[in-house]
Coordinates of C-alpha atoms and ligand atoms in Angstrom, one line a residue:
M1 CA 43.7 -23.3 11.5
T2 CA 42.8 -24.3 14.8
E3 CA 39.7 -21.7 15.7
N4 CA 36.7 -20.9 13.5
K5 CA 35.9 -17.5 14.9
T6 CA 33.4 -15.4 13.1
P7 CA 34.7 -11.9 12.9
G8 CA 33.1 -9.5 15.6
A9 CA 30.5 -7.0 14.6
G10 CA 32.6 -4.1 14.7
W11 CA 31.8 -3.1 18.2
N12 CA 34.0 -0.3 19.4
F13 CA 33.1 0.7 23.0
D14 CA 34.5 3.5 25.0
N15 CA 32.1 3.6 28.2
S16 CA 32.2 7.3 29.5
Y17 CA 29.0 7.1 31.5
A18 CA 30.5 3.7 33.1
R19 CA 33.1 6.0 34.4
L20 CA 31.2 8.3 36.3
P21 CA 30.7 7.6 40.3
G22 CA 29.0 4.6 41.1
F23 CA 26.0 7.0 42.3
F24 CA 24.9 7.0 38.8
H25 CA 24.4 3.4 37.9
S26 CA 24.4 -0.4 39.0
M27 CA 26.5 -2.6 36.8
Q28 CA 24.1 -5.4 36.0
S29 CA 24.3 -8.3 33.5
P30 CA 21.5 -8.8 30.9
A31 CA 19.5 -11.9 31.8
P32 CA 19.7 -14.6 29.0
V33 CA 16.8 -15.6 26.8
R34 CA 15.7 -18.9 25.6
A35 CA 15.7 -19.0 21.7
P36 CA 16.8 -15.5 20.4
E37 CA 15.4 -14.8 16.8
L38 CA 16.4 -11.6 14.8
V39 CA 13.0 -10.0 13.8
V40 CA 14.2 -6.9 12.1
L41 CA 17.8 -5.2 11.7
N42 CA 18.4 -1.8 10.7
E43 CA 21.1 -2.2 8.2
P44 CA 21.9 1.5 7.3
L45 CA 22.0 2.4 10.8
A46 CA 24.4 -0.5 11.6
A47 CA 26.7 0.5 8.9
S48 CA 26.7 4.1 10.0
L49 CA 27.7 3.1 13.4
G50 CA 30.5 1.0 11.7
L51 CA 29.0 -2.3 12.6
D52 CA 28.7 -5.3 10.1
A53 CA 25.0 -6.4 9.4
E54 CA 26.0 -9.8 8.5
A55 CA 27.8 -10.2 11.8
L56 CA 24.8 -9.1 13.6
K57 CA 22.6 -11.5 11.8
S58 CA 24.9 -14.4 12.9
G59 CA 24.6 -16.6 15.9
E60 CA 26.9 -14.4 18.0
G61 CA 25.4 -11.4 16.6
V62 CA 21.9 -12.2 17.5
A63 CA 23.3 -13.6 21.1
E64 CA 24.8 -10.0 21.5
L65 CA 21.5 -8.3 20.7
A66 CA 19.2 -10.5 23.0
G67 CA 21.5 -10.2 26.0
N68 CA 23.1 -13.8 25.9
R69 CA 26.4 -12.5 25.3
V70 CA 28.0 -9.4 26.4
P71 CA 30.0 -7.8 23.0
E72 CA 33.6 -7.1 23.6
G73 CA 34.3 -3.8 25.4
A74 CA 30.8 -3.4 26.6
E75 CA 30.0 -2.8 30.4
P76 CA 26.6 -3.3 31.0
L77 CA 24.8 -1.2 33.4
A78 CA 21.5 0.2 34.7
Q79 CA 21.4 3.9 34.7
A80 CA 19.9 5.7 37.7
Y81 CA 17.3 8.6 37.3
A82 CA 14.3 10.2 39.0
G83 CA 11.4 12.2 37.3
H84 CA 8.0 13.6 37.6
Q85 CA 5.8 11.2 36.2
F86 CA 2.3 13.1 35.6
G87 CA 3.5 15.5 38.0
Y88 CA 4.4 13.3 41.2
F89 CA 8.0 13.0 41.9
T90 CA 9.5 9.6 42.1
M91 CA 12.6 7.4 41.9
L92 CA 13.0 5.6 38.8
G93 CA 16.0 4.2 36.7
D94 CA 16.5 1.6 34.0
G95 CA 14.0 -0.9 35.1
R96 CA 14.2 -2.9 32.0
A97 CA 17.1 -1.5 29.8
L98 CA 20.6 -1.9 29.9
L99 CA 23.2 0.5 28.5
L100 CA 25.8 -1.7 27.1
G101 CA 28.3 1.3 26.3
E102 CA 29.0 4.0 24.0
Q103 CA 29.9 2.7 20.5
I104 CA 32.4 5.2 18.8
A105 CA 31.2 5.5 15.1
P106 CA 33.7 5.6 12.4
G107 CA 33.2 9.3 12.3
G108 CA 34.0 9.7 15.6
E109 CA 30.8 10.3 17.0
R110 CA 29.5 8.6 20.4
F111 CA 26.3 6.6 20.8
D112 CA 24.6 4.9 23.5
I113 CA 23.9 1.2 22.5
Q114 CA 20.8 0.2 24.9
L115 CA 19.4 -2.9 25.3
K116 CA 15.5 -2.6 26.3
G117 CA 13.6 -5.7 27.7
S118 CA 16.9 -7.4 28.9
G119 CA 15.9 -8.5 32.5
R120 CA 15.4 -7.0 35.9
T121 CA 17.9 -4.7 37.4
P122 CA 18.2 -3.0 40.7
Y123 CA 15.6 -0.4 39.6
S124 CA 12.7 -2.8 38.4
R125 CA 10.6 -2.5 41.7
G126 CA 7.5 -4.6 40.8
G127 CA 8.5 -4.9 37.0
D128 CA 9.7 -8.0 35.3
G129 CA 12.4 -6.1 33.4
R130 CA 11.0 -7.3 30.1
A131 CA 8.9 -6.0 27.0
A132 CA 6.8 -7.4 24.2
V133 CA 7.3 -7.7 20.3
G134 CA 4.5 -5.5 19.7
P135 CA 5.5 -2.4 21.6
M136 CA 9.3 -2.8 20.5
L137 CA 8.3 -3.1 16.8
R138 CA 6.4 -0.1 17.6
E139 CA 9.2 1.8 18.9
Y140 CA 11.2 0.5 16.3
V141 CA 8.6 1.6 13.3
I142 CA 7.8 5.1 14.9
S143 CA 11.6 6.1 15.9
E144 CA 12.6 5.2 12.3
A145 CA 9.6 7.0 11.1
M146 CA 10.6 10.2 13.1
N147 CA 14.2 10.0 12.0
A148 CA 13.1 10.0 8.2
L149 CA 10.8 13.1 8.8
G150 CA 14.0 14.9 10.3
I151 CA 12.9 15.1 13.6
P152 CA 15.8 14.3 16.2
T153 CA 15.0 11.0 17.8
T154 CA 16.7 7.8 19.5
R155 CA 17.1 5.0 16.7
S156 CA 16.6 1.5 16.7
L157 CA 19.0 -0.9 15.7
A158 CA 17.3 -4.2 16.1
V159 CA 14.5 -6.1 17.4
I160 CA 15.0 -9.7 18.6
A161 CA 12.1 -12.2 19.6
T162 CA 13.4 -13.8 22.8
G163 CA 11.3 -17.1 22.2
Q164 CA 9.8 -16.3 25.8
G165 CA 6.5 -15.6 26.9
I166 CA 5.7 -12.6 29.3
Q167 CA 2.9 -12.1 31.6
R168 CA 0.7 -9.1 30.8
E169 CA -3.2 -9.0 30.4
K170 CA -2.6 -12.3 28.4
E171 CA 0.6 -13.9 27.7
L172 CA 2.5 -12.1 25.1
P173 CA 5.9 -13.0 23.1
G174 CA 9.0 -11.3 24.6
A175 CA 11.3 -9.2 22.9
V176 CA 14.6 -7.1 23.4
L177 CA 15.1 -3.9 21.1
T178 CA 18.5 -2.3 20.8
R179 CA 18.1 1.5 21.2
V180 CA 20.8 3.9 19.8
A181 CA 20.8 7.5 21.4
A182 CA 23.0 10.6 21.5
S183 CA 23.0 9.7 25.5
H184 CA 20.3 8.9 27.7
L185 CA 20.9 11.6 30.2
R186 CA 17.3 12.9 30.9
V187 CA 16.0 15.8 32.6
G188 CA 15.2 12.7 35.3
T189 CA 18.8 12.3 35.4
F190 CA 19.6 15.9 37.0
Q191 CA 16.7 15.5 39.2
Y192 CA 18.0 12.7 40.6
A193 CA 21.4 14.0 41.3
A194 CA 19.9 17.2 42.7
N195 CA 17.5 15.4 45.1
F196 CA 19.7 12.3 46.0
G197 CA 23.3 13.3 45.5
T198 CA 25.6 16.0 46.7
E199 CA 26.5 19.1 45.1
E200 CA 29.6 17.6 43.8
D201 CA 27.5 14.9 42.2
L202 CA 25.4 17.5 40.4
R203 CA 28.3 19.3 39.0
T204 CA 30.1 16.0 37.9
L205 CA 26.8 15.3 36.0
A206 CA 26.4 18.8 34.5
D207 CA 30.2 18.8 33.7
Y208 CA 29.8 15.5 31.8
A209 CA 26.6 16.7 29.9
L210 CA 28.3 19.7 28.9
E211 CA 31.2 17.7 27.4
R212 CA 29.2 15.1 25.7
H213 CA 26.6 17.3 24.2
F214 CA 27.6 21.1 24.4
P215 CA 31.5 20.7 23.7
E216 CA 31.3 24.5 22.2
I217 CA 30.5 25.9 25.6
G218 CA 34.0 26.5 27.0
G219 CA 35.0 27.6 30.4
E220 CA 34.1 31.3 30.3
G221 CA 31.0 32.7 31.8
N222 CA 28.4 30.6 33.7
R223 CA 28.7 27.2 31.9
Y224 CA 25.9 25.8 33.6
L225 CA 23.7 28.6 33.0
S226 CA 24.8 27.9 29.0
L227 CA 23.7 24.5 29.8
L228 CA 20.3 25.1 30.7
R229 CA 19.9 27.7 28.0
E230 CA 20.9 25.1 25.2
V231 CA 18.7 22.3 26.5
I232 CA 15.9 24.8 26.4
R233 CA 16.9 25.9 22.7
R234 CA 16.9 22.2 21.7
Q235 CA 13.6 21.4 23.2
A236 CA 11.7 24.5 22.0
A237 CA 12.9 23.4 18.3
L238 CA 12.2 19.7 19.0
I239 CA 8.7 20.1 20.3
A240 CA 7.9 22.5 17.3
K241 CA 8.9 19.6 15.1
W242 CA 6.3 17.5 16.7
Q243 CA 3.6 20.0 16.7
L244 CA 4.4 20.3 13.2
V245 CA 3.7 16.8 12.2
G246 CA 1.0 16.2 14.6
F247 CA 3.0 13.9 16.8
I248 CA 1.9 13.1 20.1
H249 CA 4.5 11.6 22.6
G250 CA 1.7 10.6 25.1
V251 CA 4.1 10.6 28.2
M252 CA 6.1 13.6 28.5
N253 CA 7.3 12.9 32.0
T254 CA 10.6 14.2 33.0
D255 CA 12.4 10.8 32.9
N256 CA 11.2 11.0 29.2
M257 CA 12.7 14.2 28.1
A258 CA 16.6 13.8 26.6
I259 CA 19.2 16.5 27.5
S260 CA 20.4 15.8 24.1
G261 CA 17.1 17.3 22.5
E262 CA 16.1 13.8 20.9
T263 CA 12.7 12.3 21.1
I264 CA 12.9 9.5 23.6
D265 CA 10.7 6.9 25.1
Y266 CA 8.1 5.6 22.2
G267 CA 5.4 4.3 24.5
P268 CA 2.1 5.3 24.1
C269 CA 2.9 8.0 21.3
A270 CA 0.6 8.2 18.5
F271 CA 0.1 10.7 15.5
M272 CA -2.7 12.9 15.4
D273 CA -5.3 12.3 12.6
V274 CA -8.4 14.7 12.9
Y275 CA -6.8 18.1 13.9
D276 CA -8.0 18.7 17.5
P277 CA -5.5 20.1 20.3
A278 CA -7.2 18.2 22.9
T279 CA -6.1 14.8 21.1
V280 CA -4.8 12.0 23.4
F281 CA -4.5 8.4 22.7
S282 CA -2.6 7.3 25.9
S283 CA -5.0 5.1 28.1
I284 CA -3.4 6.1 31.0
D285 CA -3.9 10.2 30.4
R286 CA -7.2 10.2 31.6
Q287 CA -6.7 14.1 32.7
G288 CA -5.4 15.1 29.1
R289 CA -2.2 16.4 31.0
Y290 CA -0.4 15.4 27.6
A291 CA -2.7 16.3 24.8
Y292 CA -1.5 17.3 21.6
G293 CA -1.9 21.1 22.1
R294 CA -0.4 21.0 25.8
Q295 CA 2.9 19.6 24.6
P296 CA 5.0 23.0 24.6
Y297 CA 3.5 23.9 28.1
I298 CA 4.6 20.4 29.3
G299 CA 7.8 21.3 27.7
A300 CA 8.2 24.3 29.6
W301 CA 7.0 22.7 32.8
N302 CA 9.7 20.0 32.5
L303 CA 12.5 22.3 31.8
A304 CA 11.6 24.4 35.0
R305 CA 12.1 21.2 36.8
L306 CA 15.6 20.9 35.1
A307 CA 16.1 24.6 35.9
E308 CA 15.2 23.9 39.5
A309 CA 17.7 21.1 39.7
L310 CA 20.5 23.1 38.4
L311 CA 20.0 26.0 40.8
P312 CA 22.8 25.1 43.3
L313 CA 25.1 25.3 40.2
L314 CA 23.9 28.6 38.8
D315 CA 24.8 30.9 41.5
A316 CA 25.7 30.5 45.3
D317 CA 23.2 33.0 46.3
Q318 CA 19.5 31.2 45.8
D319 CA 17.8 34.4 44.6
R320 CA 19.9 35.1 42.3
A321 CA 20.1 31.6 40.8
V322 CA 16.4 31.4 40.6
K323 CA 16.6 34.9 38.7
L324 CA 19.0 33.5 36.2
A325 CA 17.0 30.4 35.6
E326 CA 13.6 32.3 35.2
G327 CA 15.4 34.5 32.4
E328 CA 16.2 31.4 30.6
L329 CA 13.0 29.7 31.0
E330 CA 11.1 32.8 29.6
A331 CA 13.0 32.4 26.5
F332 CA 11.3 29.1 25.7
G333 CA 7.9 30.2 24.8
Q334 CA 9.0 32.6 22.3
Q335 CA 11.5 30.1 20.8
F336 CA 9.1 27.6 20.4
Q337 CA 6.7 30.0 18.7
R338 CA 9.3 31.1 16.2
N339 CA 10.5 27.7 15.4
W340 CA 6.7 26.7 14.9
L341 CA 5.8 29.6 12.9
A342 CA 8.7 29.2 10.6
G343 CA 7.8 25.7 10.1
M344 CA 4.3 26.4 9.3
R345 CA 4.9 29.1 6.7
A346 CA 7.0 26.4 5.1
K347 CA 4.0 23.9 5.5
L348 CA 2.0 26.7 3.5
G349 CA 4.8 27.2 0.9
L350 CA 5.2 31.0 2.3
F351 CA 8.9 32.7 2.2
G352 CA 9.5 35.8 4.2
E353 CA 7.5 36.9 7.2
E354 CA 4.2 38.9 7.3
E355 CA 2.6 40.1 10.3
Q356 CA -0.7 38.3 9.0
D357 CA 1.1 35.0 8.7
E358 CA 0.1 34.0 12.3
P359 CA -3.6 34.7 11.9
L360 CA -3.5 32.9 8.2
V361 CA -2.1 29.8 9.7
A362 CA -4.6 30.1 13.0
A363 CA -7.6 30.4 10.7
L364 CA -6.8 27.4 8.7
L365 CA -6.3 25.2 11.9
D366 CA -9.5 26.6 13.1
L367 CA -11.2 25.5 9.8
M368 CA -9.6 22.1 10.3
Q369 CA -10.6 21.4 13.8
R370 CA -14.3 22.8 13.2
N371 CA -14.8 20.4 9.9
R372 CA -12.8 17.5 11.6
A373 CA -10.4 17.4 8.7
D374 CA -7.4 15.1 9.1
Y375 CA -4.2 17.4 9.7
T376 CA -1.7 15.8 7.6
N377 CA -3.8 14.9 4.6
T378 CA -5.2 18.2 4.5
F379 CA -1.7 19.8 4.4
R380 CA -1.1 16.9 1.5
A381 CA -3.9 18.2 -0.5
L382 CA -2.8 21.7 -0.2
T383 CA 0.4 20.3 -1.4
L384 CA -0.6 18.6 -4.4
D385 CA -3.1 21.0 -5.0
Q386 CA -5.7 18.2 -5.0
P387 CA -8.9 19.4 -3.0
E388 CA -10.3 16.4 -0.8
D389 CA -13.9 15.5 -0.8
N390 CA -14.8 16.6 2.3
G391 CA -16.6 19.3 4.5
L392 CA -13.5 21.4 4.7
F393 CA -12.7 21.8 1.2
A394 CA -16.4 22.1 0.3
S395 CA -17.0 24.8 2.6
E396 CA -17.3 28.7 1.5
E397 CA -14.7 29.6 4.4
F398 CA -12.2 27.5 3.1
A399 CA -12.7 29.0 -0.2
E400 CA -12.2 32.4 1.6
W401 CA -9.2 31.3 3.5
R402 CA -7.8 29.9 0.4
K403 CA -8.1 33.1 -1.4
R404 CA -6.1 35.0 1.6
W405 CA -3.5 32.3 1.3
E406 CA -3.1 32.8 -2.5
E407 CA -2.7 36.3 -2.3
R408 CA -0.1 36.1 0.3
R409 CA 1.9 33.5 -1.7
G410 CA 1.5 35.6 -4.8
R411 CA 2.9 38.4 -2.9
G412 CA 6.6 36.9 -2.5
Q413 CA 9.6 36.9 -4.6
E414 CA 9.9 33.4 -5.4
S415 CA 8.2 31.2 -7.8
E416 CA 5.3 29.3 -7.5
E417 CA 7.2 26.3 -8.2
A418 CA 9.7 27.1 -5.7
S419 CA 6.6 27.4 -3.2
R420 CA 5.2 24.2 -4.0
R421 CA 8.8 22.4 -3.6
L422 CA 9.0 24.2 0.0
M423 CA 5.4 22.5 0.7
R424 CA 6.6 19.0 -0.7
E425 CA 9.9 19.4 1.7
S426 CA 7.5 20.2 4.7
N427 CA 4.6 18.2 4.4
P428 CA 4.8 14.8 4.8
A429 CA 2.9 12.6 2.0
V430 CA 2.7 9.6 4.5
I431 CA 3.2 9.4 8.5
P432 CA 2.8 6.0 10.8
R433 CA -1.0 6.1 10.8
N434 CA -2.1 4.3 13.8
H435 CA -4.4 1.6 11.9
R436 CA -1.4 1.0 10.0
V437 CA 1.0 0.3 12.7
E438 CA -1.5 -1.7 14.5
E439 CA -2.0 -4.0 11.5
A440 CA 1.8 -4.3 11.2
L441 CA 2.3 -5.1 14.7
E442 CA -0.7 -7.5 14.8
A443 CA 0.7 -9.6 11.7
A444 CA 4.2 -9.7 13.6
S445 CA 3.2 -10.8 17.0
E446 CA 0.1 -12.8 16.4
R447 CA 1.3 -14.5 12.9
E448 CA 5.0 -14.2 13.0
D449 CA 4.2 -12.3 9.4
F450 CA 6.6 -9.4 9.5
S451 CA 6.2 -8.7 5.9
V452 CA 3.2 -6.0 6.7
M453 CA 5.9 -4.1 8.8
H454 CA 8.5 -4.2 6.2
R455 CA 6.1 -2.8 3.6
L456 CA 5.2 -0.2 6.2
L457 CA 8.7 0.6 7.1
A458 CA 9.5 1.0 3.2
A459 CA 6.7 3.4 2.5
L460 CA 8.1 5.6 5.7
A461 CA 11.6 5.5 4.7
D462 CA 11.5 8.8 2.6
P463 CA 8.1 10.3 4.0
Y464 CA 8.4 13.7 1.5
A465 CA 9.0 11.2 -1.6
Y466 CA 5.1 11.3 -2.8
S467 CA 5.9 8.1 -4.3
P468 CA 2.7 6.1 -5.7
E469 CA 3.6 3.4 -3.4
Q470 CA 2.9 5.6 -0.4
E471 CA -0.5 6.7 -1.5
E472 CA -2.1 3.8 0.1
Y473 CA -0.6 4.7 3.3
A474 CA -2.2 8.2 3.4
A475 CA -5.8 6.7 3.4
L476 CA -7.7 7.1 6.4
P477 CA -9.1 4.2 8.6
E478 CA -12.8 3.2 8.1
A479 CA -14.7 5.0 10.5
C480 CA -14.7 3.7 13.7
D481 CA -16.6 4.0 17.1
V482 CA -13.8 3.3 19.5
P483 CA -11.2 5.7 20.0
Y484 CA -7.9 4.6 19.2
R485 CA -5.8 3.8 22.5
T486 CA -2.2 3.4 23.2
F487 CA -0.8 1.7 26.3
C488 CA 2.4 2.3 28.3
G489 CA 5.2 0.1 29.9
T490 CA 3.7 -3.0 28.2
Ligands
AMP1 P1 8.4 4.3 30.8 O1 7.1 4.6 31.2 O2 8.5 3.5 29.9 O3 9.1 5.9 30.9 O4 9.1 3.8 32.3 C1 8.8 4.4 33.5 C2 9.6 3.5 34.5 O5 9.3 2.0 34.6 C3 11.0 3.3 34.3 O6 11.7 3.2 35.4 C4 11.3 2.1 33.6 O7 12.7 1.4 33.5 C5 10.2 1.3 34.5 N1 9.6 0.0 33.9 C6 8.7 0.0 32.7 N2 8.4 -1.3 32.6 C7 8.9 -2.1 33.2 C8 9.1 -3.6 33.4 N3 8.6 -4.2 32.6 N4 10.0 -4.0 34.3 C9 10.7 -3.0 35.1 N5 10.4 -1.9 35.2 C10 9.7 -1.3 34.0
MG2 MG1 10.9 6.2 30.7

């Protein structure tokens, strides 16, 4: 034997995005880091992608996940996109991320493999192209929790500590996250093509999105209108799921809305504790634009920006194009409401549909809000039939509500057991509570103690298990005067 080469990790790239015209990207190599160390590897995800976990943990694998070595077949590039940030349109693009390529999984599915925090690109503007350990672990934990909750999302394959400090308010340890996504096509990618490209560029992008995400839409009829319709349908389903678990994205700019219907870009996101539609965690969202209760409206607003970008493809006559787009956009509200109400019925163990279901749900939410009840734990307590020792469960109004609810449940054909099972499947016993996430990130980034995060990840891996180990993660934080704040772009 003359060589001692470790077998590769199983990369199997086919880079369709790189084959799009140069207008859509800039080829860019990752910037090497000093002393890469693997912090966390998602072994089940690696296996599903056809990647060998042992090889990824080896020196060669870690070098690849750190951006110190380009895997065979990868063609690193920064994607170009634009977007409305807090309502203002601007040119963006991957400023600190690189698409390595598309991994074809053993089942034939195609996934973007992206390094986040891998150095500057032509779209970095004033930024350093880097990311810190804390926020990258935050994305890892929350995206994996979302996936376990059954919510479409980008996934996290690994986090590497770079061994280099990055300058923020104070110096922080640097990191590179490997993100896995159905694609990184965004509403903002279409806005980029519509605003800075030719109609031909726009058509190329739309055809690409259709082929990649909606192959069932054939050549018949108005395929670009079908594209818009399907993106709207997926967002109506996605945002309903967010609302049902109390997830607040935090920065629903149009560049952070994926065409695939996956949740993308975990910056200042967080889960709501006390039920209140006005809940905002992001330190930069001073107006509450992206508050919990506003997410469906912002979703509709963003989709209107997508429709606008697609107008030239919908019809040669602009007035007709606008009419067509409006027809599709109108459906969003109803679709969202239908998905949300169906989810709420499941959370309350209700089968079938009755007129009075919506007011019944509204009455509970109103009671939760007035009693400052925890959203997740209220549904958890109803599921376990273990009333909590708090103002909500003690109130007479709640007792009356409960009677209405029980009558409604009793009217169904299904057994009480079936109803309870439905509730268990629909109400998580555990969510990534802000104080537990913070505690895990602090241990990791300040003491290099990753055990807290691994325990948290284990508790979040099956949120509907109702296991004894999960119980401590359902506990609320000690009362605290300082509201929880999340930060963007860190
Ligand atoms: P985000 O708020 O994460 O959606 O990012 C908005 C834009 O800022 C995107 O174009 C990012 O690539 C860019 N960006 C965020 N952080 C950095 C950074 N540290 N260096 C360069 N660009 C960045
Ligand atoms: Mg973004």
